[in-house]
Structure formats: C-alpha cells, structure tokens
Coordinates of C-alpha atoms in Angstrom, one line a residue:
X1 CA -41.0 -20.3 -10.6
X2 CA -38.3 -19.1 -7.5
X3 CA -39.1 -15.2 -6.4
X4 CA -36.3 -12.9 -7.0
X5 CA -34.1 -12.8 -3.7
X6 CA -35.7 -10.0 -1.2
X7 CA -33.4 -6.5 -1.0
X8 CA -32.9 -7.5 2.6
X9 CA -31.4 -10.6 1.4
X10 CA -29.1 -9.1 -1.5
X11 CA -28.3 -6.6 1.6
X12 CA -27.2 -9.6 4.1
X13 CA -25.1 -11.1 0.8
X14 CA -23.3 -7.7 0.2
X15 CA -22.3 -7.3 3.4
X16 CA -21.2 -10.5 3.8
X17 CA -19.2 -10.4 0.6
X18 CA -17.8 -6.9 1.7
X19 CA -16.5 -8.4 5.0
X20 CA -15.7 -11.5 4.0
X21 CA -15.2 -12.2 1.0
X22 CA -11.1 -12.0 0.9
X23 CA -11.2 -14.5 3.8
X24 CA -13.1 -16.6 1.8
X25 CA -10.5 -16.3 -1.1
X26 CA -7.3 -16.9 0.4
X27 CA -8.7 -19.9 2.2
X28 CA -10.0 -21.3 -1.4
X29 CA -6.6 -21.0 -2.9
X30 CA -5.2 -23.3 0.3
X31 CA -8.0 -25.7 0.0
X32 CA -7.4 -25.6 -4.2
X33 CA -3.8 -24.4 -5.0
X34 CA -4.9 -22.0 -7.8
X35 CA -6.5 -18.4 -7.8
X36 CA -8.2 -17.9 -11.1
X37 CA -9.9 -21.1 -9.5
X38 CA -10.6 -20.3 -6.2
X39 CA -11.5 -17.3 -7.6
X40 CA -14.1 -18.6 -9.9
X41 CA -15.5 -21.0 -7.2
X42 CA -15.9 -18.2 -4.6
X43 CA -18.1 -16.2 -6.8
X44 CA -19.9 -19.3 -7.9
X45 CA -20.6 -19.4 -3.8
X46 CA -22.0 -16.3 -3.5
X47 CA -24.0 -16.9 -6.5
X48 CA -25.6 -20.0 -4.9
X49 CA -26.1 -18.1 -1.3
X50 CA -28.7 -15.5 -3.4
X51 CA -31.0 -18.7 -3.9
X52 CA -30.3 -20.6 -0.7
X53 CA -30.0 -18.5 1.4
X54 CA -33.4 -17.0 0.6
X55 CA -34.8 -20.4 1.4
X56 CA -32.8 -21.4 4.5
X57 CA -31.6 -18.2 5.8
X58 CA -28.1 -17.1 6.6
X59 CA -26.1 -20.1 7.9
X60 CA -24.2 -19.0 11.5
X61 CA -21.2 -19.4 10.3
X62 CA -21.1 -18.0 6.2
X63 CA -17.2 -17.6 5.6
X64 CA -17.5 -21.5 6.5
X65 CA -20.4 -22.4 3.6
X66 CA -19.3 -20.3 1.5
X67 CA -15.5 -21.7 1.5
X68 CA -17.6 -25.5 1.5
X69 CA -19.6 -24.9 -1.1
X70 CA -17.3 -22.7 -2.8
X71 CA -14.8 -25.9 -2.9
X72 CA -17.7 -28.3 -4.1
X73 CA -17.9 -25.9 -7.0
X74 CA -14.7 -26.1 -8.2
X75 CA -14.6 -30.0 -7.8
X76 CA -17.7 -30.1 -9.7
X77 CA -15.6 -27.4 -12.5
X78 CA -12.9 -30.2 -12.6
X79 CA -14.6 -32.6 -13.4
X80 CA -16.6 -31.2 -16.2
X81 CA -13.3 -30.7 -17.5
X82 CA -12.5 -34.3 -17.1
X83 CA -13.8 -35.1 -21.0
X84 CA -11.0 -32.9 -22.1
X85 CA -8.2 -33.4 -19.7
X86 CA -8.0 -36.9 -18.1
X87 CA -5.5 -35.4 -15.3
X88 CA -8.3 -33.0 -14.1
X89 CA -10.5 -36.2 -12.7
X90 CA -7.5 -37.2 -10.6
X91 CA -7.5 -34.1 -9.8
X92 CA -11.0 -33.7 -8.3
X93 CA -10.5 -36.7 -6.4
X94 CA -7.6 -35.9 -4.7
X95 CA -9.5 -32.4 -3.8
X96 CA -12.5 -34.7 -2.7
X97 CA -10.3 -37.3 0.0
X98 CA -8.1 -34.4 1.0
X99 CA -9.5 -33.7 4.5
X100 CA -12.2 -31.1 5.1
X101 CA -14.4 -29.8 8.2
X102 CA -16.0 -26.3 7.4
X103 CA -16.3 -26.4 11.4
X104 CA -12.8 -26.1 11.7
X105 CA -12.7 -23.0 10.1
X106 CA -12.4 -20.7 13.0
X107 CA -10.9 -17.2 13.3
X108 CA -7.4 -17.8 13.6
X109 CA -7.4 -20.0 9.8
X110 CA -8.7 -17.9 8.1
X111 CA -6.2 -15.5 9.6
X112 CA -3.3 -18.1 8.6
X113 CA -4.7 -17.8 5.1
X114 CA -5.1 -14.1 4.6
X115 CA -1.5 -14.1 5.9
X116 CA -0.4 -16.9 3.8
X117 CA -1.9 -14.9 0.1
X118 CA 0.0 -11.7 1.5
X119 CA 3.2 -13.2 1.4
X120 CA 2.7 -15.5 -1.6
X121 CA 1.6 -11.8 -3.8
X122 CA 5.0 -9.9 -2.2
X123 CA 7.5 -13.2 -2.8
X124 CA 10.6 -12.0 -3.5
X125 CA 10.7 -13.5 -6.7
X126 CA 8.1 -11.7 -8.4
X127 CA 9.0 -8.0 -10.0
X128 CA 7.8 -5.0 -7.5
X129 CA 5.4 -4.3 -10.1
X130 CA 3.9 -7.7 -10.2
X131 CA 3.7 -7.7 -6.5
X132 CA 1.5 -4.2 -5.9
X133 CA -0.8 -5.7 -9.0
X134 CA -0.8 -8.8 -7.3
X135 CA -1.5 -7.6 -3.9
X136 CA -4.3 -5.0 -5.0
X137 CA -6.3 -7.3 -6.7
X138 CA -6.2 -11.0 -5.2
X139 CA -5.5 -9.6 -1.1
X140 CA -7.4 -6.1 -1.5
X141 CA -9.8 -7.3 -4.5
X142 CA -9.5 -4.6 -6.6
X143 CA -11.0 -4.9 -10.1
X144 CA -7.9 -5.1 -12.8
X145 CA -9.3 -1.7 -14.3
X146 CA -9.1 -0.2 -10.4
X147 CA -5.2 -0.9 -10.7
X148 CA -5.3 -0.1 -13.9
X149 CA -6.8 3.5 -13.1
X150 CA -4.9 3.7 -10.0
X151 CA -1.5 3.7 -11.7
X152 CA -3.0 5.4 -14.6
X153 CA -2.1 2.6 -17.0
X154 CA -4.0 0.3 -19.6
X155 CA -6.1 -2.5 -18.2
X156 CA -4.1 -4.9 -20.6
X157 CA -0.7 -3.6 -19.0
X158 CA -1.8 -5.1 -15.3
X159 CA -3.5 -8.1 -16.5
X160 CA -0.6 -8.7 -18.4
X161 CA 1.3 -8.1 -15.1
X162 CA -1.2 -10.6 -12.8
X163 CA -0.8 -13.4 -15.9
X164 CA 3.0 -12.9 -15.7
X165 CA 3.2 -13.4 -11.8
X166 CA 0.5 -16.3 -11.5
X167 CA 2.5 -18.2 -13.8
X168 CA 5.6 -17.6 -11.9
X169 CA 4.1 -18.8 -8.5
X170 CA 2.6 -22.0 -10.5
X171 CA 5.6 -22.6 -12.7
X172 CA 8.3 -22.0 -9.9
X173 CA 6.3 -23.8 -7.4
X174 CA 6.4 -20.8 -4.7
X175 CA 4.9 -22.2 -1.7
X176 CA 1.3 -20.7 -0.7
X177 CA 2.7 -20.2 3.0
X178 CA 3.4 -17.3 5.4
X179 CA 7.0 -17.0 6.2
X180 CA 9.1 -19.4 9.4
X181 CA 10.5 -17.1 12.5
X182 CA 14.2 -17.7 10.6
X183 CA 13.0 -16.4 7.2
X184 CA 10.4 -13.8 8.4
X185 CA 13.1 -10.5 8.8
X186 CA 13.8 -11.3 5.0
X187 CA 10.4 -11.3 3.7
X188 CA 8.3 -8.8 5.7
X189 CA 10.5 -6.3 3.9
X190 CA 9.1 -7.1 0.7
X191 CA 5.7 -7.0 2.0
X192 CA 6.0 -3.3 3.5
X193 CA 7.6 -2.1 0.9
X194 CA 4.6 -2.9 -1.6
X195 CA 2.3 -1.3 1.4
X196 CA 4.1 1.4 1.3
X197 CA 4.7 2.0 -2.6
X198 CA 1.0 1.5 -3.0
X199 CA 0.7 4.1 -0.3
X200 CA 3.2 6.3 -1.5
X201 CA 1.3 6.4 -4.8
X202 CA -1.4 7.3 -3.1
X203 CA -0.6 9.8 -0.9
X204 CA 2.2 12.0 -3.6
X205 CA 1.0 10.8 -7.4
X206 CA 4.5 10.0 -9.1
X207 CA 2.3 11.8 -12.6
X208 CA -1.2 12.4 -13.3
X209 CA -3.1 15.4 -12.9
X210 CA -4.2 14.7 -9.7
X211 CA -1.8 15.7 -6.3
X212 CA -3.4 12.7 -4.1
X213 CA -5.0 9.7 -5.3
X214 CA -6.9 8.9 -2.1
X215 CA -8.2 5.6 -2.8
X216 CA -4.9 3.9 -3.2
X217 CA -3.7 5.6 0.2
X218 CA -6.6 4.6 1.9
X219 CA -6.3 1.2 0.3
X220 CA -2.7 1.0 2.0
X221 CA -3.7 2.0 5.2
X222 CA -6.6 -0.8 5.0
X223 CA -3.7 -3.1 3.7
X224 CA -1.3 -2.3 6.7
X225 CA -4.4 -2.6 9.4
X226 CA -5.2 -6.1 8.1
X227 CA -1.1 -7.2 8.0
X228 CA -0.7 -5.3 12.1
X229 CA -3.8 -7.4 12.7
X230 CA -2.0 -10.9 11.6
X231 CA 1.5 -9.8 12.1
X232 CA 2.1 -7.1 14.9
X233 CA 6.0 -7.0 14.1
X234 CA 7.3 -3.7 15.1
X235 CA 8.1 -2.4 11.8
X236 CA 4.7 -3.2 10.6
X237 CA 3.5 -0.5 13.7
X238 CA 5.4 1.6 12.5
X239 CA 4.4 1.8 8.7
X240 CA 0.9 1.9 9.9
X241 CA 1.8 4.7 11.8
X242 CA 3.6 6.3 9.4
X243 CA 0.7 6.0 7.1
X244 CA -1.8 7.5 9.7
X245 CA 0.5 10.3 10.5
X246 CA 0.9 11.4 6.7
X247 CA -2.6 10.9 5.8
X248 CA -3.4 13.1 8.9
X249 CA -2.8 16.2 6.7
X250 CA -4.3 14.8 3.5
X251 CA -7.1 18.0 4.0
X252 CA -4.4 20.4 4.0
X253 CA -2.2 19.9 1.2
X254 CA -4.3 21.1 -1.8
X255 CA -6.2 23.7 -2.1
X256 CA -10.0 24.2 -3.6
X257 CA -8.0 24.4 -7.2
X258 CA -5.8 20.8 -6.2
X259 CA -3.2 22.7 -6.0
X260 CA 0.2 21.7 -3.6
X261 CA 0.4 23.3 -0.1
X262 CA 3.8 23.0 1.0
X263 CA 3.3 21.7 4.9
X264 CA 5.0 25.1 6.5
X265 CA 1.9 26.9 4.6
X266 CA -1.0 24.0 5.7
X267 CA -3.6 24.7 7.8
X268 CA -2.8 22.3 10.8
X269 CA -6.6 23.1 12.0
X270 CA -7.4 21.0 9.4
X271 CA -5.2 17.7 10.2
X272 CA -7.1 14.9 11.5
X273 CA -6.6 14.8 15.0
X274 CA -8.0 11.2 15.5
X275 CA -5.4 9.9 12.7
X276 CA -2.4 12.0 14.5
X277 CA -3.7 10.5 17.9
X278 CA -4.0 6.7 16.9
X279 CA -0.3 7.0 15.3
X280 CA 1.1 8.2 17.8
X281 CA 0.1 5.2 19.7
X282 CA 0.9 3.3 17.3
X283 CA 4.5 4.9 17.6
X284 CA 5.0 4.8 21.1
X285 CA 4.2 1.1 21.0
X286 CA 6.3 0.2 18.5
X287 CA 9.4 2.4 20.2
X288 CA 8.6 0.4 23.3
X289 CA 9.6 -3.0 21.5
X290 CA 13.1 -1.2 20.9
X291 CA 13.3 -4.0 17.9
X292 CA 12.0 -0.9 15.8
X293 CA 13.3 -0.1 12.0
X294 CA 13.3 2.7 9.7
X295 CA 9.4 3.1 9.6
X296 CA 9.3 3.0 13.0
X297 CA 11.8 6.2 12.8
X298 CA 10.0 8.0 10.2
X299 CA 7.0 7.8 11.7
X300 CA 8.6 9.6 14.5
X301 CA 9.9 12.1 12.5
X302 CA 6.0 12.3 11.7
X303 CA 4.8 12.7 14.7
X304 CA 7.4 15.7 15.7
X305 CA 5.8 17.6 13.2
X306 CA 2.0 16.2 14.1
X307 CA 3.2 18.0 17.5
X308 CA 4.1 21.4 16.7
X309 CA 1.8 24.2 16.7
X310 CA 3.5 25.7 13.4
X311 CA 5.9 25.0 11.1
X312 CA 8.1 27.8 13.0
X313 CA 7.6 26.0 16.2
X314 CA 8.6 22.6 14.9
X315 CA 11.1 20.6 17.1
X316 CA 13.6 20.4 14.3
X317 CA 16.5 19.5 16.4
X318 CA 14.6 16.6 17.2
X319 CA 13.8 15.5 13.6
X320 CA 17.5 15.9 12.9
X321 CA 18.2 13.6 15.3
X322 CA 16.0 11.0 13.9
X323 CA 17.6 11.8 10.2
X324 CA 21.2 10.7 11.7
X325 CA 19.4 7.5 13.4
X326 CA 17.9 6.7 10.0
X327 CA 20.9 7.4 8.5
X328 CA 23.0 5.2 10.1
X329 CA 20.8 2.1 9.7
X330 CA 19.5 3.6 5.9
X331 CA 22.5 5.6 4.4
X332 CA 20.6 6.2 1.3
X333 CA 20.4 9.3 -0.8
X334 CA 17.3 10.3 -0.5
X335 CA 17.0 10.6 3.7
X336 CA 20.3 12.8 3.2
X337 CA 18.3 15.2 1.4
X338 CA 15.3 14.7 3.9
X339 CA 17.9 15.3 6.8
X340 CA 19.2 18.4 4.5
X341 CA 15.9 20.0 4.8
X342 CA 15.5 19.6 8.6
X343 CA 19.3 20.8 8.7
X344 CA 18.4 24.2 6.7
X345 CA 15.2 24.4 8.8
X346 CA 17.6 24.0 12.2
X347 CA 20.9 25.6 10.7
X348 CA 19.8 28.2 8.3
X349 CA 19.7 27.7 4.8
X350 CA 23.2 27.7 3.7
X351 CA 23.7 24.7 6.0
X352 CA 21.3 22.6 4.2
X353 CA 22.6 23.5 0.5
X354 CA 26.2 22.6 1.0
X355 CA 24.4 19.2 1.8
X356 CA 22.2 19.1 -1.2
X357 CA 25.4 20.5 -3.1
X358 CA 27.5 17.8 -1.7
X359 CA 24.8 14.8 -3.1
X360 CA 24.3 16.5 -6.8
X361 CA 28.5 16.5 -6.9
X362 CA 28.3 12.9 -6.2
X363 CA 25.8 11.9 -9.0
X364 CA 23.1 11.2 -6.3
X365 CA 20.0 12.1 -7.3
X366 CA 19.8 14.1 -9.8
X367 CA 17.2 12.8 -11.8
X368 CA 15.1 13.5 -9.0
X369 CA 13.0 16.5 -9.1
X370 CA 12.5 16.9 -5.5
X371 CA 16.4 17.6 -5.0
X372 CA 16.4 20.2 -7.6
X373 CA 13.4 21.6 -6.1
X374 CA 14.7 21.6 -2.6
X375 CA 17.9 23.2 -3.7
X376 CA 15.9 26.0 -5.8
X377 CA 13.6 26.6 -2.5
X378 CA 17.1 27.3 -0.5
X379 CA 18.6 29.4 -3.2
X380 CA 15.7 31.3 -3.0
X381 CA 15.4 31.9 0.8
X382 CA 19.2 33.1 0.9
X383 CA 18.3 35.9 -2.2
X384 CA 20.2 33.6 -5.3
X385 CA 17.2 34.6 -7.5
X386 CA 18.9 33.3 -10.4
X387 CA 20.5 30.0 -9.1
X388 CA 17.1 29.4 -8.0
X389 CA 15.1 29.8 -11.1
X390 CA 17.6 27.5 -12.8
X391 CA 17.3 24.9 -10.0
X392 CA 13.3 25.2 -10.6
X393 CA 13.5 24.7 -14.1
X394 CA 15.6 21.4 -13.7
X395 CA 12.7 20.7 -11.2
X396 CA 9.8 21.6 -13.2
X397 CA 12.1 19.5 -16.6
X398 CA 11.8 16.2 -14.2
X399 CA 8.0 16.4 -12.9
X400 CA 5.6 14.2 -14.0
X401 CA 3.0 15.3 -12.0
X402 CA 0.4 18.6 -13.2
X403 CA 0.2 20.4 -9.5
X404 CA 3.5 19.9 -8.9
X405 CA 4.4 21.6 -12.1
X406 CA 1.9 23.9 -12.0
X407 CA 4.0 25.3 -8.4
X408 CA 7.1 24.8 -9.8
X409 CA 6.3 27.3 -12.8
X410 CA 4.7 29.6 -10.2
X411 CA 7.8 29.7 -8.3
X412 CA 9.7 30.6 -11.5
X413 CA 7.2 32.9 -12.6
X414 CA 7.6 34.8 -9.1
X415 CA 11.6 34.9 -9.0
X416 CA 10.8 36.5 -13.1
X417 CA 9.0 39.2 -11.4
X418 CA 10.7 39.7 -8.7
X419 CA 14.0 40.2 -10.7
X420 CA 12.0 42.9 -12.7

C-alpha cells in the first residue's frame, strides 16, 4: 500500500503547477493539435508526478517530464479510443513517430509556444468575446466559472463561448502559430486589444455592483508582462505601461463605502509609487523606439498626471498635446471627448463643452454615459444648474454600473438642493 504523497511534496507539485503549468499546456497543444486534449493529458501529468515524484524525486528539468509524460498520456487516451474510432489508432501512431526529445525543450520553446496559444486565442477570426474567454482560460488558466464571475455572466454562457471558438480553430484549420514579421502589425492589434478589454473590465466594471474588479486587472497586467516578455514590440510597452500607470491609483478611487473618487479628489499619497515608477520606464523606453502607437501615447498622457503634485498642478497643456497626437493617428470619438476634458481643464469650461456639444450634434456618442456625464460636470462648474441635472439624468439613465450611479444621483441630488 503507497503512503499518501508528503505536504513537502504536494508543496514542490503546486508550485510547480503555479509556475509552469501554462508552459506545459501550450507546448501539449503543439505536440497534440487539440486543447481539450492537451489539456486532459497535462493534468493527467501532474497527477502521475504526486506518485513518482515521491519515489524519485523532482526531475531537473519538470516542464520537460511533465510535457513527456503528459504526451504519452494522451497517446495511451487515443488509443483506448481505438475500439470505437478506427482513425484514432492512426492517430496515436503518427503522435508516436512524430519526432520528440524532452531535452530539447529549453527556454526559448516553451516561449515559442506560450506565444504561439496567445495568438491562436486572439485570431482575428474568432468574435472579441470568444477571444477574452479564450485567452483567460487556456493562456491565463482561469476556471470557466472565473470568467464566468468575472464578466458577471452564467458559466454555460462562456463555455458555450470556449465550445464555439475551439470548433472554429479546428473546423477552419487556424494555424497553432505565432504571427511572420509581414503579418505581425495586423495581428498584435487583436491581441492588445483583448489585454486591454480584459483590463479595462477590470480596472472600470462596464455593470455590477462593484467599481473595480481587481482580479481581472491584475490578470491583464500578468497577461501583458508574459506577451512584453515574448514580444517586446513597442506598443506592447506601452499597454503595459498604460496598465501599470492606471492601476497605480487603484487605492484611491473608492472610498471605504466603494464609492467613485473622481482623480482631481484622490489621494495621490496613496498611488503606488513603484507602479508609477516602473511605467514610466516602461514609457520612456517605448518613446525611444519612436515606432510607438496609441498606447504608447496614452500611457503618456498617464504618466503627466502620475507627475503632478495635484490635479490643479497637472501639466494639461501637455496632455492636450498628446490628445491632438492621438487624434491624428486615432480620430475616434471617444479621445475627442478625452481631449475635451483636458481642453476644459486647460481652457476653461466652456471650451471643453462646445466640444462635447459639437460630438452629441453629430450622433457620436450618445449612448455613452460618460459623455453625458462629462457634459453635466461642465454645465455644473459654469452655474447651468438645470442643463446639468438633465445631462446627469441622461448619465445616470445609461449606467450600468451601482457606484457610478450611486454618484451620479448624488450629483443630481446636490444641484436639487442647491437650486432650493
């Protein structure tokens, strides 16, 4: 009868698992073409290091035994399937002559592989939604309900979602490989934009009850550290910068009640000064490439206000500058009404309405609650008491999310009493 593995030894596994185990999975799903069965044989791996590692110790190199014997596994799967498929013992023997040293398996593969199962979860070809529930469960390995909670819908809804975009990489043959030099401008967008929605989820809840959902943001960040790790492309810099910057305040923008802070009433004592410090590395490095995009840009517009003392002494001549560099390469609706904010900051506050006045005339964003909330903050710093409880209520008819409303109907509440 075998003794129950020692807690030093569950210990070494966990780690290892912890560190490791993604590795381990991407480079299954080379060695095997199919994630629910690379999947399966990884954790069959794991399962067979509790029992031999406890009688031979841990190998020197685990990510290497536990890819070999997590590809014996899923040979030895195959063919037990062999009595109900015949194709499934051709197969297992192609797996078995298909080349294989674990010794080979050195740090820049499994690199190569990690990169290769980034790129295969944000293919172009898959629906943004398929692509974050892709990429938080098979790169980040998330548990489906994690996503599920995450993005506060059912379990079935993202299962559903993984199924769906599975089938779509197996069915439409999308190649398990990272990206050529020629075709790599066109796809690393795809890939930082998931980062980023995942982070942006994270760091402002679209609805919920919650303001922040730090797991998701931090989940990004982790994302973005491993991609700047295998990719250091400029714009990839600057997203993770971008992330560190923003996350830098993440103390500071609720209160003790989860209420919202607006940043000119935060407590900038309470940024994280080691997370403001490594963006702007991060920053200055990816300005120094001058091959820099727009999250390179924002993350500058990040770092101005990381630098100012107080929301007073904010640089915004600068940040308007960055809004008309953004702009030029980005003319999209939504940094006009950034830019508006920095122009009212700069300009006054009638400035920055006739912008945000110009943008609701087109049709531009006005099913947006922010842009109704901007406007109603502006209509309330120039005296409009009215407008600005009108442009609040439009806000607070748009938001999804509790705190946000819950400041929204304080602001009305406050413009009622003050009209008193």
């Amino acid at each position: 009868m075998s003794l129950p593995p020692s807690a030093a030894l569950e210990a070494a596994v966990a780690d290892v698992y912890r560190r490791e185990s993604r590795r381990v999975f991407a480079t299954l799903i080379r060695l095997l073409g199919d994630f629910d069965l690379a999947e399966d044989a990884m954790h069959e791996a794991f399962a067979s290091a509790m029992t031999q590692w406890a009688a031979e110790g841990v190998p020197k190199n685990p990510r290497a035994w536990l890819v070999s014997t997590g590809r014996f596994k899923a040979i030895d799967t195959i063919r037990r399937r062999t009595r109900f498929d015949a194709a499934a013992g051709e197969i297992a023997q192609q797996l078995e002559q298909l080349s294989f040293n674990p010794e080979e398996l050195d740090e820049a593969r499994f690199n190569d592989d990690q990169l290769r199962l980034v790129f295969t979860c944000c293919h172009p070809a898959l629906t943004p939604e398929t692509r974050v529930a892709l990429t938080l469960r098979e790169v980040c390995g998330l548990r489906t309900e994690e996503v599920a909670s995450a993005f506060l819908t059912t379990t079935p809804t993202i299962a559903q979602r993984i199924v769906r975009g599975k089938a779509k990489i197996r069915d439409e043959k999308i190649p398990y490989e990272a990206p050529t030099l020629a075709e790599l401008p066109a796809r690393i967008d795809s890939v930082l934009s998931v980062i980023y929605l995942v982070f942006n989820e994270g760091y402002s809840a679209s609805h919920g009850d919650s303001a922040v959902r730090q797991e998701l943001s931090h989940e990004a960040i982790r994302l973005g550290r491993l991609l700047l790790e295998l990719l250091p492309d400029p714009e990839v810099i600057g997203l993770v910068a971008l992330m560190l910057l923003h996350e830098s305040r993440h103390a500071a923008r609720t209160d003790d009640n989860g209420d919202l802070v607006l940043l000119e009433d935060q407590d900038r004592s309470q940024w994280d000064a080691a997370l403001i410090e490594e963006g702007n590395q991060l920053v200055e490095r990816a300005l120094a490439t001058r091959r820099f995009g727009a999250y390179t840009i924002q993350a500058a517009i990040s770092a101005v206000h990381a630098a100012a003392p107080s929301a007073a002494a904010t640089d915004w001549s600068q940040i308007v500058a960055l809004y008309d560099v953004l702009l030029r390469g980005e003319p999209l609706p939504i940094v006009e009404l950034n830019r508006a904010v920095a122009v009212a900051m700069r300009d006054g506050a009638e400035q920055g309405l006739a912008i945000i006045d110009s943008l609701v005339e087109r049709g531009d964003l006005v099913d947006y609650h922010l842009t109704h909330a901007a406007r109603a903050d502006l209509l309330r710093r120039l005296g409009r008491h009215g407008e600005a409880a009108a442009a609040y209520r439009q806000a607070l008819a748009l938001a999804k999310q509790a705190p946000e409303r819950r400041f929204l109907q304080r602001r009305i509440d406050e413009l009622a009493e003050a009209s008193k």
